[in-house]
Amino acid sequence: MKRVAILVETTLASGRSILNGISRYLQEQDDWSIFHPTGYQGSIEPTGLDQWQGDGIIARISSKRILEFVSRKNVPVVDVIGNVPESDYPIVKCDDEAIGKMVANHFISFGHRHFAFLGLSDERWSLEREAAFTEAVRDRAQSVKQYHLGPEEKRAGYWNENVQNITDWISGLPKPLALMVGSDQFGPMVMKACQRLDLLIPEMVSVVGVDNDMPFCELCRPQLSSVEPDQTRVGYEAARLLDSILAGESSPARQIATPPLTLHARPSSDSAALDDPSLVKAIQH
């Protein structure tokens, strides 16, 4: 029996989908004993590994702290986020460049010329989505702007401050605006900011997120369009890769990127860009 630790949080849909993929692999190879240490509400608690003795780890190595914890165990590790450049472990992750391009093509198809991206300053996946999005719209864009939430600002206690800062940022951007949100969890803040500015969505600000995390998408008014990455496949491929390493097989390429499944177009982005102020006023009326 192979003893495997899983360090993947369950607070967001992406993490739960990765766990689903791992469990699918286990249905085919029922010789794993799983250890899944989580903290409050499913958050990762790497200190749970202190007393664990096992054979391999699948982890979202999102920080140097988690990298240090898994490195101490001196066992094979497969990373399912690829957020720490210093890590030498093999990575299985969603294709963040393809996600950025998919959102860009969606906006371009509706005739947008002004683009923006809202994401995180310290998360590699967010920066890769931003870079691909920016590059894909470059030839069409009259303007491309960015807004980054820092390590402190992504905490729950900064919600009101973030909404006000995002409101100020959006107010100064040209309209109609096509705004990509790096993760659905920040969609409600964007919607609240637009509401404060009396901006019609999607006529004046078109919004698309990532993860297809339905509680966030449905909480937004109008409902949030979102890219669905194939995180289930990430979990499955990570489990298969770790199993092959434990069996003594040579590891393939250092990084495996799974393409996104689809973009779910919902009312937050299902309208062409409107440049006529009188037409926008008529719709608002």
Coordinates of C-alpha atoms in Angstrom, one line a residue:
M1 CA 0.0 0.0 0.0
K2 CA 1.4 3.4 -1.1
R3 CA 1.1 6.1 1.6
V4 CA 0.4 9.4 -0.2
A5 CA -0.2 12.8 1.4
I6 CA -2.5 15.3 -0.4
L7 CA -1.9 19.0 0.3
V8 CA -4.7 20.6 -1.7
E9 CA -7.2 23.0 -0.1
T10 CA -10.9 22.6 -0.6
T11 CA -12.1 26.2 -0.1
L12 CA -12.4 26.9 -3.8
A13 CA -13.8 24.8 -6.7
S14 CA -10.3 24.4 -8.3
G15 CA -9.0 22.5 -5.3
R16 CA -12.1 20.3 -5.0
S17 CA -11.8 19.5 -8.7
I18 CA -8.2 18.4 -8.3
L19 CA -9.3 16.1 -5.5
N20 CA -12.0 14.7 -7.7
G21 CA -9.3 13.9 -10.3
I22 CA -7.1 12.2 -7.8
S23 CA -10.1 10.1 -6.5
R24 CA -10.9 9.0 -10.1
Y25 CA -7.4 7.7 -10.4
L26 CA -7.7 5.9 -7.1
Q27 CA -10.8 4.1 -8.4
E28 CA -8.5 2.6 -11.1
Q29 CA -5.5 1.9 -8.8
D30 CA -6.8 1.0 -5.4
D31 CA -3.5 0.6 -3.6
W32 CA -3.1 4.1 -2.0
S33 CA -3.5 5.1 1.6
I34 CA -4.4 8.8 1.6
F35 CA -3.4 11.4 4.2
H36 CA -5.2 14.8 3.7
P37 CA -4.4 17.3 6.4
T38 CA -6.6 20.3 6.2
G39 CA -7.2 23.3 8.5
Y40 CA -10.3 25.3 9.1
Q41 CA -12.8 25.1 6.3
G42 CA -10.6 23.0 4.2
S43 CA -7.5 25.3 4.1
I44 CA -4.1 23.6 3.8
E45 CA -2.3 23.0 7.0
P46 CA 1.2 21.7 6.1
T47 CA 2.2 21.3 9.7
G48 CA 0.1 18.2 9.6
L49 CA 3.0 16.5 7.8
D50 CA 5.2 16.8 10.8
Q51 CA 4.4 13.3 12.1
W52 CA 3.5 11.7 8.8
Q53 CA 5.7 9.0 7.3
G54 CA 4.9 8.0 3.7
D55 CA 6.0 7.5 0.1
G56 CA 4.9 10.5 -1.9
I57 CA 3.0 13.8 -1.9
I58 CA 0.7 15.7 -4.2
A59 CA 0.7 19.4 -3.2
R60 CA -0.4 22.8 -4.3
I61 CA 3.0 24.4 -3.6
S62 CA 1.7 27.9 -3.5
S63 CA 4.4 29.4 -1.2
K64 CA 7.9 28.9 -0.1
R65 CA 6.6 27.8 3.3
I66 CA 4.7 24.8 1.8
L67 CA 7.8 24.0 -0.3
E68 CA 9.9 23.8 2.8
F69 CA 7.4 21.5 4.5
V70 CA 7.2 19.0 1.7
S71 CA 11.0 19.1 1.1
R72 CA 11.6 18.0 4.6
K73 CA 9.8 14.7 4.0
N74 CA 12.4 13.7 1.4
V75 CA 9.9 11.8 -0.8
P76 CA 8.7 12.2 -4.4
V77 CA 6.4 15.2 -4.9
V78 CA 4.1 16.4 -7.7
D79 CA 3.1 20.0 -7.6
V80 CA -0.4 20.9 -8.9
I81 CA 0.0 24.7 -9.1
G82 CA 3.5 25.7 -10.0
N83 CA 3.6 28.9 -8.1
V84 CA 7.1 28.8 -6.6
P85 CA 10.0 29.2 -9.2
E86 CA 12.5 27.8 -6.7
S87 CA 10.8 24.4 -6.7
D88 CA 12.4 21.5 -8.7
Y89 CA 9.4 19.2 -8.4
P90 CA 7.5 18.1 -11.5
I91 CA 4.4 20.2 -12.1
V92 CA 0.9 19.3 -13.4
K93 CA -1.3 22.4 -13.8
C94 CA -3.9 24.0 -16.0
D95 CA -2.7 25.9 -19.1
D96 CA -2.9 29.5 -17.8
E97 CA -1.7 30.9 -21.1
A98 CA -4.5 29.2 -23.0
I99 CA -7.0 30.5 -20.5
G100 CA -5.8 34.1 -21.0
K101 CA -6.0 33.7 -24.8
M102 CA -9.5 32.2 -24.6
V103 CA -10.8 35.2 -22.7
A104 CA -9.1 37.6 -25.1
N105 CA -10.7 35.9 -28.1
H106 CA -14.1 36.1 -26.4
F107 CA -13.8 39.8 -25.9
I108 CA -12.4 40.4 -29.4
S109 CA -15.4 38.6 -30.9
F110 CA -17.7 41.2 -29.4
G111 CA -15.7 44.1 -30.9
H112 CA -14.0 45.4 -27.7
R113 CA -11.0 47.8 -28.0
H114 CA -10.4 48.7 -24.4
F115 CA -9.1 45.9 -22.2
A116 CA -8.2 45.4 -18.5
F117 CA -7.0 42.6 -16.2
L118 CA -7.6 42.3 -12.5
G119 CA -5.5 39.7 -10.7
L120 CA -2.9 39.0 -8.0
S121 CA 0.6 40.4 -7.8
D122 CA 2.2 37.3 -6.1
E123 CA 0.6 34.4 -7.8
R124 CA 2.3 32.9 -10.9
W125 CA -0.9 31.5 -12.4
S126 CA -2.5 35.0 -12.3
L127 CA 0.5 36.6 -13.9
E128 CA 0.7 34.0 -16.6
R129 CA -3.0 34.5 -17.4
E130 CA -2.5 38.3 -17.5
A131 CA 0.6 38.1 -19.8
A132 CA -1.2 35.8 -22.3
F133 CA -4.4 37.9 -22.2
T134 CA -2.4 41.1 -22.7
E135 CA -0.4 39.7 -25.6
A136 CA -3.5 38.2 -27.3
V137 CA -5.4 41.6 -27.4
R138 CA -2.3 43.7 -28.2
D139 CA -3.1 44.1 -32.0
R140 CA -6.7 45.0 -31.3
A141 CA -6.3 47.1 -28.2
Q142 CA -6.6 50.9 -27.9
S143 CA -5.7 50.5 -24.3
V144 CA -4.8 47.7 -21.8
K145 CA -4.7 48.3 -18.1
Q146 CA -3.9 46.1 -15.1
Y147 CA -4.9 46.1 -11.4
H148 CA -3.1 43.9 -8.9
L149 CA -4.2 42.8 -5.4
G150 CA -1.2 42.3 -3.2
P151 CA -0.6 39.6 -0.5
E152 CA -2.4 41.6 2.2
E153 CA -5.2 42.8 0.0
K154 CA -6.5 39.4 -0.9
R155 CA -7.4 38.7 2.7
A156 CA -11.1 38.9 3.6
G157 CA -10.7 41.9 5.9
Y158 CA -9.7 44.1 3.0
W159 CA -13.0 43.5 1.0
N160 CA -14.5 47.0 1.5
E161 CA -11.1 48.7 0.9
N162 CA -10.6 46.6 -2.3
V163 CA -14.0 47.5 -3.6
Q164 CA -13.3 51.2 -3.2
N165 CA -9.9 50.9 -4.8
I166 CA -11.3 48.9 -7.7
T167 CA -14.1 51.4 -8.1
D168 CA -11.6 54.3 -8.4
W169 CA -9.6 52.3 -10.9
I170 CA -12.5 51.4 -13.1
S171 CA -13.9 54.9 -13.0
G172 CA -10.7 56.1 -14.8
L173 CA -10.7 53.5 -17.6
P174 CA -12.1 54.1 -21.1
K175 CA -15.5 52.5 -21.8
P176 CA -16.8 50.2 -23.1
L177 CA -14.4 48.0 -21.2
A178 CA -13.6 44.3 -21.4
L179 CA -12.3 43.2 -18.0
M180 CA -10.8 39.8 -17.3
V181 CA -10.8 38.7 -13.6
G182 CA -8.0 36.3 -12.9
S183 CA -10.2 34.3 -10.5
D184 CA -14.0 34.1 -10.0
Q185 CA -13.5 34.8 -6.3
F186 CA -12.9 38.5 -7.2
G187 CA -15.9 38.8 -9.5
P188 CA -18.3 40.0 -6.8
M189 CA -15.9 42.9 -5.9
V190 CA -15.8 44.0 -9.6
M191 CA -19.6 43.8 -9.8
K192 CA -20.0 45.9 -6.7
A193 CA -17.6 48.5 -8.1
C194 CA -19.5 48.8 -11.3
Q195 CA -22.8 49.1 -9.4
R196 CA -21.3 52.1 -7.4
L197 CA -20.4 53.7 -10.7
D198 CA -23.8 53.0 -12.3
L199 CA -22.1 51.2 -15.1
L200 CA -24.2 48.7 -17.1
I201 CA -22.8 45.2 -17.3
P202 CA -22.0 44.0 -20.0
E203 CA -22.8 47.1 -22.2
M204 CA -20.3 49.3 -20.5
V205 CA -18.1 46.8 -18.6
S206 CA -17.9 43.2 -19.9
V207 CA -16.5 40.8 -17.3
V208 CA -15.1 37.3 -17.5
G209 CA -13.6 35.3 -14.7
V210 CA -11.8 32.0 -14.3
D211 CA -12.6 28.7 -12.6
N212 CA -16.3 28.4 -13.2
D213 CA -16.8 28.4 -9.4
M214 CA -20.6 28.4 -9.4
P215 CA -21.2 30.0 -6.0
F216 CA -19.2 33.1 -7.1
C217 CA -20.6 33.1 -10.7
E218 CA -24.2 32.9 -9.5
L219 CA -23.7 35.4 -6.7
C220 CA -22.8 38.1 -9.2
R221 CA -25.5 40.2 -10.8
P222 CA -25.6 39.7 -13.7
Q223 CA -24.2 36.2 -13.5
L224 CA -20.5 35.9 -14.2
S225 CA -19.0 34.4 -17.4
S226 CA -16.1 32.2 -16.6
V227 CA -13.5 29.9 -18.1
E228 CA -13.7 26.3 -16.8
P229 CA -10.1 24.9 -16.5
D230 CA -9.8 21.1 -16.5
Q231 CA -8.6 20.8 -12.9
T232 CA -10.1 17.3 -12.6
R233 CA -7.6 16.2 -15.3
V234 CA -4.8 18.0 -13.4
G235 CA -5.6 15.9 -10.3
Y236 CA -5.8 12.7 -12.4
E237 CA -2.6 13.3 -14.3
A238 CA -0.8 14.3 -11.1
A239 CA -1.8 11.1 -9.4
R240 CA -0.8 9.0 -12.4
L241 CA 2.6 10.8 -12.6
L242 CA 3.3 10.3 -8.9
D243 CA 2.3 6.6 -9.2
S244 CA 4.8 6.2 -12.1
I245 CA 7.6 7.8 -10.1
L246 CA 6.9 5.6 -7.1
A247 CA 7.1 2.6 -9.5
G248 CA 10.6 3.6 -10.5
E249 CA 9.7 4.9 -13.9
S250 CA 11.5 7.9 -15.4
S251 CA 9.7 11.2 -15.1
P252 CA 8.5 12.9 -18.3
A253 CA 8.8 16.6 -19.0
R254 CA 9.0 18.8 -15.9
Q255 CA 5.7 20.5 -16.5
I256 CA 2.4 19.2 -17.9
A257 CA -0.3 21.8 -18.7
T258 CA -3.9 20.7 -19.3
P259 CA -6.0 22.9 -21.7
P260 CA -9.2 24.6 -20.4
L261 CA -12.5 22.9 -21.2
T262 CA -14.6 25.9 -22.3
L263 CA -15.7 29.4 -21.6
H264 CA -19.2 29.6 -20.1
A265 CA -20.7 32.8 -21.5
R266 CA -23.2 34.3 -19.2
P267 CA -24.9 37.7 -19.0
S268 CA -21.8 39.5 -17.7
S269 CA -20.2 39.3 -21.2
D270 CA -22.8 38.4 -23.7
S271 CA -23.2 41.8 -25.4
A272 CA -21.3 43.7 -28.1
A273 CA -19.3 46.7 -27.0
L274 CA -21.5 49.9 -27.2
D275 CA -19.7 53.1 -28.1
D276 CA -22.9 55.2 -28.5
P277 CA -23.6 57.0 -25.2
S278 CA -27.2 57.7 -26.2
L279 CA -27.9 54.0 -26.9
V280 CA -26.4 53.1 -23.5
K281 CA -28.7 55.6 -21.8
A282 CA -31.7 54.2 -23.6
I283 CA -30.8 50.7 -22.5
Q284 CA -30.3 51.9 -18.9
H285 CA -33.6 53.7 -19.0

